[in-house]
Amino acid sequence: MKKIYLFSFIFLVTIVSCQNKQSENKQAQLDTLNVELSETQLSNKADSMDLTNIARLTEKEYTDLQLFNVKGLEGYSAEDLSMGRILLANDNGKILTVLVITDGEITEYLLSYDKSGNLQDNLLVAYEDMVEYYSEVSTKINSKEIIVQTINFTYSDSDDDQVEKSDTAFVKYQITPEFKFIAN
């Protein structure tokens, strides 16, 4: 009988230690999947770019980046788009930006891809209206957090008197291990 208890005790200890080891391994895997980016500021200022010397995307790049699936890029062709920055590229995936440059606007999208190269998420992170200046979007990325700032300008009040005002909104996002951008 003592042998049965001893065997049961050893078996139970082995199972518990294996489960703890599996739990530790899962946590280690999750820790390695955490997405952390270097501190980055994204904003588009037309006066800081040479708009005559911008490399446009090729049709192959457009297709490879799956930009036809990005909400907000409907109606734009590769000729309107330019590669921005690669913010992260590792075995788990990549995060990069793509610019939309038209006659009156510059827009930048943050795009994420999983390790297989499949588009996971997108987010408008920078915008400048070069003609009317009714809104401006800029973004600060700090580690796993994305803070998008939107400023909307108004130039007259309800009585149509000339008054310059602005409203500012901040939206914070987290980057998940699946390379999704989730609003806080």
PDB file of C-alpha atoms in Angstrom:
ATOM      1  CA  MET A   1       0.000   0.000   0.000  1.00  0.00           C
ATOM      2  CA  LYS A   2       2.869   2.378   0.797  1.00  0.00           C
ATOM      3  CA  LYS A   3       4.243   1.732  -2.681  1.00  0.00           C
ATOM      4  CA  ILE A   4       0.958   2.810  -4.228  1.00  0.00           C
ATOM      5  CA  TYR A   5       0.920   6.043  -2.193  1.00  0.00           C
ATOM      6  CA  LEU A   6       4.558   6.705  -3.013  1.00  0.00           C
ATOM      7  CA  PHE A   7       3.961   6.037  -6.706  1.00  0.00           C
ATOM      8  CA  SER A   8       0.827   8.273  -6.667  1.00  0.00           C
ATOM      9  CA  PHE A   9       2.743  11.036  -4.916  1.00  0.00           C
ATOM     10  CA  ILE A  10       5.630  10.878  -7.417  1.00  0.00           C
ATOM     11  CA  PHE A  11       3.181  10.779 -10.318  1.00  0.00           C
ATOM     12  CA  LEU A  12       1.277  13.797  -8.955  1.00  0.00           C
ATOM     13  CA  VAL A  13       4.490  15.776  -8.393  1.00  0.00           C
ATOM     14  CA  THR A  14       5.638  14.962 -11.938  1.00  0.00           C
ATOM     15  CA  ILE A  15       2.336  16.094 -13.467  1.00  0.00           C
ATOM     16  CA  VAL A  16       2.276  19.357 -11.475  1.00  0.00           C
ATOM     17  CA  SER A  17       5.888  20.166 -12.327  1.00  0.00           C
ATOM     18  CA  CYS A  18       5.253  19.432 -16.027  1.00  0.00           C
ATOM     19  CA  GLN A  19       2.200  21.703 -15.996  1.00  0.00           C
ATOM     20  CA  ASN A  20       4.209  24.457 -14.319  1.00  0.00           C
ATOM     21  CA  LYS A  21       6.944  24.032 -16.925  1.00  0.00           C
ATOM     22  CA  GLN A  22       4.360  24.239 -19.747  1.00  0.00           C
ATOM     23  CA  SER A  23       2.880  27.351 -18.162  1.00  0.00           C
ATOM     24  CA  GLU A  24       6.343  28.922 -17.912  1.00  0.00           C
ATOM     25  CA  ASN A  25       7.045  28.013 -21.563  1.00  0.00           C
ATOM     26  CA  LYS A  26       3.750  29.594 -22.693  1.00  0.00           C
ATOM     27  CA  GLN A  27       4.546  32.773 -20.748  1.00  0.00           C
ATOM     28  CA  ALA A  28       8.029  32.879 -22.284  1.00  0.00           C
ATOM     29  CA  GLN A  29       6.491  32.489 -25.746  1.00  0.00           C
ATOM     30  CA  LEU A  30       4.036  35.310 -25.055  1.00  0.00           C
ATOM     31  CA  ASP A  31       6.843  37.512 -23.755  1.00  0.00           C
ATOM     32  CA  THR A  32       8.824  36.985 -26.964  1.00  0.00           C
ATOM     33  CA  LEU A  33       5.738  37.882 -29.019  1.00  0.00           C
ATOM     34  CA  ASN A  34       5.223  41.230 -27.301  1.00  0.00           C
ATOM     35  CA  VAL A  35       5.614  43.922 -29.900  1.00  0.00           C
ATOM     36  CA  GLU A  36       7.697  46.886 -28.811  1.00  0.00           C
ATOM     37  CA  LEU A  37       8.712  49.687 -31.156  1.00  0.00           C
ATOM     38  CA  SER A  38      11.338  52.352 -30.740  1.00  0.00           C
ATOM     39  CA  GLU A  39      10.054  55.792 -29.843  1.00  0.00           C
ATOM     40  CA  THR A  40       8.889  57.320 -33.113  1.00  0.00           C
ATOM     41  CA  GLN A  41       7.089  60.488 -34.149  1.00  0.00           C
ATOM     42  CA  LEU A  42       4.942  60.333 -37.288  1.00  0.00           C
ATOM     43  CA  SER A  43       3.722  63.543 -38.864  1.00  0.00           C
ATOM     44  CA  ASN A  44       3.590  64.813 -42.398  1.00  0.00           C
ATOM     45  CA  LYS A  45       4.786  68.276 -43.193  1.00  0.00           C
ATOM     46  CA  ALA A  46       4.785  69.160 -46.861  1.00  0.00           C
ATOM     47  CA  ASP A  47       7.547  71.697 -46.374  1.00  0.00           C
ATOM     48  CA  SER A  48       9.850  68.978 -44.993  1.00  0.00           C
ATOM     49  CA  MET A  49       9.487  66.734 -48.078  1.00  0.00           C
ATOM     50  CA  ASP A  50      10.723  67.056 -51.610  1.00  0.00           C
ATOM     51  CA  LEU A  51       7.440  66.184 -53.302  1.00  0.00           C
ATOM     52  CA  THR A  52       9.095  66.098 -56.730  1.00  0.00           C
ATOM     53  CA  ASN A  53      11.526  63.338 -55.742  1.00  0.00           C
ATOM     54  CA  ILE A  54       9.384  60.663 -54.097  1.00  0.00           C
ATOM     55  CA  ALA A  55       9.662  57.047 -55.157  1.00  0.00           C
ATOM     56  CA  ARG A  56       6.205  55.664 -55.861  1.00  0.00           C
ATOM     57  CA  LEU A  57       5.226  52.070 -55.177  1.00  0.00           C
ATOM     58  CA  THR A  58       5.324  49.565 -57.994  1.00  0.00           C
ATOM     59  CA  GLU A  59       2.277  47.436 -58.778  1.00  0.00           C
ATOM     60  CA  LYS A  60       4.133  44.421 -57.302  1.00  0.00           C
ATOM     61  CA  GLU A  61       4.803  46.280 -54.024  1.00  0.00           C
ATOM     62  CA  TYR A  62       1.157  47.391 -53.945  1.00  0.00           C
ATOM     63  CA  THR A  63       0.018  43.790 -54.348  1.00  0.00           C
ATOM     64  CA  ASP A  64       2.637  42.291 -52.004  1.00  0.00           C
ATOM     65  CA  LEU A  65       1.663  44.759 -49.262  1.00  0.00           C
ATOM     66  CA  GLN A  66      -2.028  43.851 -49.841  1.00  0.00           C
ATOM     67  CA  LEU A  67      -2.939  47.537 -49.961  1.00  0.00           C
ATOM     68  CA  PHE A  68      -6.153  46.727 -51.819  1.00  0.00           C
ATOM     69  CA  ASN A  69      -7.401  45.449 -48.398  1.00  0.00           C
ATOM     70  CA  VAL A  70      -6.657  48.676 -46.505  1.00  0.00           C
ATOM     71  CA  LYS A  71      -9.749  50.690 -45.665  1.00  0.00           C
ATOM     72  CA  GLY A  72      -9.014  54.297 -46.581  1.00  0.00           C
ATOM     73  CA  LEU A  73      -6.867  53.440 -49.597  1.00  0.00           C
ATOM     74  CA  GLU A  74      -9.806  52.677 -51.866  1.00  0.00           C
ATOM     75  CA  GLY A  75      -9.445  54.591 -55.104  1.00  0.00           C
ATOM     76  CA  TYR A  76      -5.696  55.112 -54.779  1.00  0.00           C
ATOM     77  CA  SER A  77      -3.317  53.375 -57.127  1.00  0.00           C
ATOM     78  CA  ALA A  78       0.355  52.541 -56.662  1.00  0.00           C
ATOM     79  CA  GLU A  79       1.192  55.851 -58.371  1.00  0.00           C
ATOM     80  CA  ASP A  80      -0.317  57.737 -55.405  1.00  0.00           C
ATOM     81  CA  LEU A  81       1.558  55.708 -52.797  1.00  0.00           C
ATOM     82  CA  SER A  82       5.076  55.729 -51.452  1.00  0.00           C
ATOM     83  CA  MET A  83       6.873  53.521 -48.960  1.00  0.00           C
ATOM     84  CA  GLY A  84       7.305  55.174 -45.577  1.00  0.00           C
ATOM     85  CA  ARG A  85       9.371  53.628 -42.797  1.00  0.00           C
ATOM     86  CA  ILE A  86       9.888  50.083 -41.606  1.00  0.00           C
ATOM     87  CA  LEU A  87       9.403  50.318 -37.848  1.00  0.00           C
ATOM     88  CA  LEU A  88       9.738  46.615 -37.038  1.00  0.00           C
ATOM     89  CA  ALA A  89      10.787  43.540 -38.975  1.00  0.00           C
ATOM     90  CA  ASN A  90      11.490  40.258 -37.206  1.00  0.00           C
ATOM     91  CA  ASP A  91      10.527  36.581 -37.285  1.00  0.00           C
ATOM     92  CA  ASN A  92       7.066  37.344 -35.868  1.00  0.00           C
ATOM     93  CA  GLY A  93       6.064  39.952 -38.451  1.00  0.00           C
ATOM     94  CA  LYS A  94       6.585  43.528 -39.502  1.00  0.00           C
ATOM     95  CA  ILE A  95       5.168  46.992 -38.990  1.00  0.00           C
ATOM     96  CA  LEU A  96       5.676  49.725 -41.569  1.00  0.00           C
ATOM     97  CA  THR A  97       4.158  52.894 -42.932  1.00  0.00           C
ATOM     98  CA  VAL A  98       2.879  53.796 -46.387  1.00  0.00           C
ATOM     99  CA  LEU A  99       2.313  57.372 -47.575  1.00  0.00           C
ATOM    100  CA  VAL A 100      -0.510  58.613 -49.778  1.00  0.00           C
ATOM    101  CA  ILE A 101       0.646  61.745 -51.575  1.00  0.00           C
ATOM    102  CA  THR A 102      -1.819  63.688 -53.696  1.00  0.00           C
ATOM    103  CA  ASP A 103      -1.957  67.294 -54.902  1.00  0.00           C
ATOM    104  CA  GLY A 104      -3.506  68.590 -51.685  1.00  0.00           C
ATOM    105  CA  GLU A 105      -2.880  66.009 -48.959  1.00  0.00           C
ATOM    106  CA  ILE A 106      -0.290  63.757 -47.396  1.00  0.00           C
ATOM    107  CA  THR A 107      -1.599  60.786 -45.425  1.00  0.00           C
ATOM    108  CA  GLU A 108       0.367  58.053 -43.668  1.00  0.00           C
ATOM    109  CA  TYR A 109      -0.932  54.629 -42.662  1.00  0.00           C
ATOM    110  CA  LEU A 110       0.615  52.257 -40.141  1.00  0.00           C
ATOM    111  CA  LEU A 111       0.364  48.672 -41.397  1.00  0.00           C
ATOM    112  CA  SER A 112       1.101  45.412 -39.604  1.00  0.00           C
ATOM    113  CA  TYR A 113       1.821  41.966 -41.025  1.00  0.00           C
ATOM    114  CA  ASP A 114       2.112  38.574 -39.345  1.00  0.00           C
ATOM    115  CA  LYS A 115       5.076  36.235 -39.790  1.00  0.00           C
ATOM    116  CA  SER A 116       3.522  34.824 -42.977  1.00  0.00           C
ATOM    117  CA  GLY A 117       3.263  38.306 -44.507  1.00  0.00           C
ATOM    118  CA  ASN A 118      -0.517  38.568 -44.135  1.00  0.00           C
ATOM    119  CA  LEU A 119      -1.910  42.034 -43.496  1.00  0.00           C
ATOM    120  CA  GLN A 120      -3.179  42.151 -39.903  1.00  0.00           C
ATOM    121  CA  ASP A 121      -4.211  45.728 -39.249  1.00  0.00           C
ATOM    122  CA  ASN A 122      -3.930  49.340 -40.391  1.00  0.00           C
ATOM    123  CA  LEU A 123      -4.277  52.708 -38.784  1.00  0.00           C
ATOM    124  CA  LEU A 124      -4.218  56.282 -40.099  1.00  0.00           C
ATOM    125  CA  VAL A 125      -1.320  57.855 -38.187  1.00  0.00           C
ATOM    126  CA  ALA A 126      -0.455  61.104 -39.981  1.00  0.00           C
ATOM    127  CA  TYR A 127      -2.306  63.564 -42.169  1.00  0.00           C
ATOM    128  CA  GLU A 128      -1.781  67.072 -43.438  1.00  0.00           C
ATOM    129  CA  ASP A 129      -4.151  69.004 -45.638  1.00  0.00           C
ATOM    130  CA  MET A 130      -1.769  71.209 -47.620  1.00  0.00           C
ATOM    131  CA  VAL A 131      -4.508  73.417 -49.078  1.00  0.00           C
ATOM    132  CA  GLU A 132      -7.223  74.220 -46.542  1.00  0.00           C
ATOM    133  CA  TYR A 133      -5.689  73.195 -43.173  1.00  0.00           C
ATOM    134  CA  TYR A 134      -8.901  71.895 -41.646  1.00  0.00           C
ATOM    135  CA  SER A 135      -7.304  68.955 -39.858  1.00  0.00           C
ATOM    136  CA  GLU A 136      -3.950  67.497 -38.933  1.00  0.00           C
ATOM    137  CA  VAL A 137      -3.077  64.055 -37.562  1.00  0.00           C
ATOM    138  CA  SER A 138       0.196  63.099 -35.930  1.00  0.00           C
ATOM    139  CA  THR A 139       1.276  60.074 -33.919  1.00  0.00           C
ATOM    140  CA  LYS A 140       3.754  59.207 -31.241  1.00  0.00           C
ATOM    141  CA  ILE A 141       4.772  55.591 -30.808  1.00  0.00           C
ATOM    142  CA  ASN A 142       6.388  54.627 -27.547  1.00  0.00           C
ATOM    143  CA  SER A 143       7.168  50.950 -27.042  1.00  0.00           C
ATOM    144  CA  LYS A 144       3.789  49.127 -27.233  1.00  0.00           C
ATOM    145  CA  GLU A 145       1.630  52.262 -27.206  1.00  0.00           C
ATOM    146  CA  ILE A 146       0.457  54.350 -30.147  1.00  0.00           C
ATOM    147  CA  ILE A 147      -0.973  57.802 -29.404  1.00  0.00           C
ATOM    148  CA  VAL A 148      -2.796  59.403 -32.331  1.00  0.00           C
ATOM    149  CA  GLN A 149      -3.454  63.155 -32.044  1.00  0.00           C
ATOM    150  CA  THR A 150      -6.059  64.761 -34.281  1.00  0.00           C
ATOM    151  CA  ILE A 151      -6.458  68.528 -34.476  1.00  0.00           C
ATOM    152  CA  ASN A 152      -9.513  69.933 -36.224  1.00  0.00           C
ATOM    153  CA  PHE A 153      -9.384  73.629 -37.094  1.00  0.00           C
ATOM    154  CA  THR A 154     -12.354  75.950 -37.536  1.00  0.00           C
ATOM    155  CA  TYR A 155     -12.065  79.428 -38.963  1.00  0.00           C
ATOM    156  CA  SER A 156     -15.467  80.888 -38.190  1.00  0.00           C
ATOM    157  CA  ASP A 157     -18.056  80.673 -35.432  1.00  0.00           C
ATOM    158  CA  SER A 158     -21.774  79.907 -35.673  1.00  0.00           C
ATOM    159  CA  ASP A 159     -22.467  83.518 -36.711  1.00  0.00           C
ATOM    160  CA  ASP A 160     -19.921  83.184 -39.529  1.00  0.00           C
ATOM    161  CA  ASP A 161     -17.556  85.628 -37.810  1.00  0.00           C
ATOM    162  CA  GLN A 162     -13.901  84.982 -38.524  1.00  0.00           C
ATOM    163  CA  VAL A 163     -12.462  83.135 -35.514  1.00  0.00           C
ATOM    164  CA  GLU A 164      -9.638  80.621 -35.519  1.00  0.00           C
ATOM    165  CA  LYS A 165     -10.201  77.717 -33.111  1.00  0.00           C
ATOM    166  CA  SER A 166      -9.142  74.110 -32.873  1.00  0.00           C
ATOM    167  CA  ASP A 167     -10.215  70.932 -31.132  1.00  0.00           C
ATOM    168  CA  THR A 168      -7.666  68.284 -30.235  1.00  0.00           C
ATOM    169  CA  ALA A 169      -8.421  64.615 -29.635  1.00  0.00           C
ATOM    170  CA  PHE A 170      -6.090  61.848 -28.502  1.00  0.00           C
ATOM    171  CA  VAL A 171      -6.692  58.141 -29.043  1.00  0.00           C
ATOM    172  CA  LYS A 172      -4.378  55.544 -27.525  1.00  0.00           C
ATOM    173  CA  TYR A 173      -3.799  52.121 -29.034  1.00  0.00           C
ATOM    174  CA  GLN A 174      -1.906  49.055 -27.849  1.00  0.00           C
ATOM    175  CA  ILE A 175      -0.091  46.698 -30.194  1.00  0.00           C
ATOM    176  CA  THR A 176      -1.084  43.112 -29.478  1.00  0.00           C
ATOM    177  CA  PRO A 177       1.150  40.054 -29.978  1.00  0.00           C
ATOM    178  CA  GLU A 178      -1.011  39.338 -33.060  1.00  0.00           C
ATOM    179  CA  PHE A 179       0.099  42.709 -34.519  1.00  0.00           C
ATOM    180  CA  LYS A 180      -3.358  44.278 -34.079  1.00  0.00           C
ATOM    181  CA  PHE A 181      -3.902  47.888 -33.031  1.00  0.00           C
ATOM    182  CA  ILE A 182      -6.456  47.928 -30.202  1.00  0.00           C
ATOM    183  CA  ALA A 183      -7.898  51.215 -28.884  1.00  0.00           C
ATOM    184  CA  ASN A 184      -7.642  51.667 -25.106  1.00  0.00           C
TER     185      ASN A 184
END
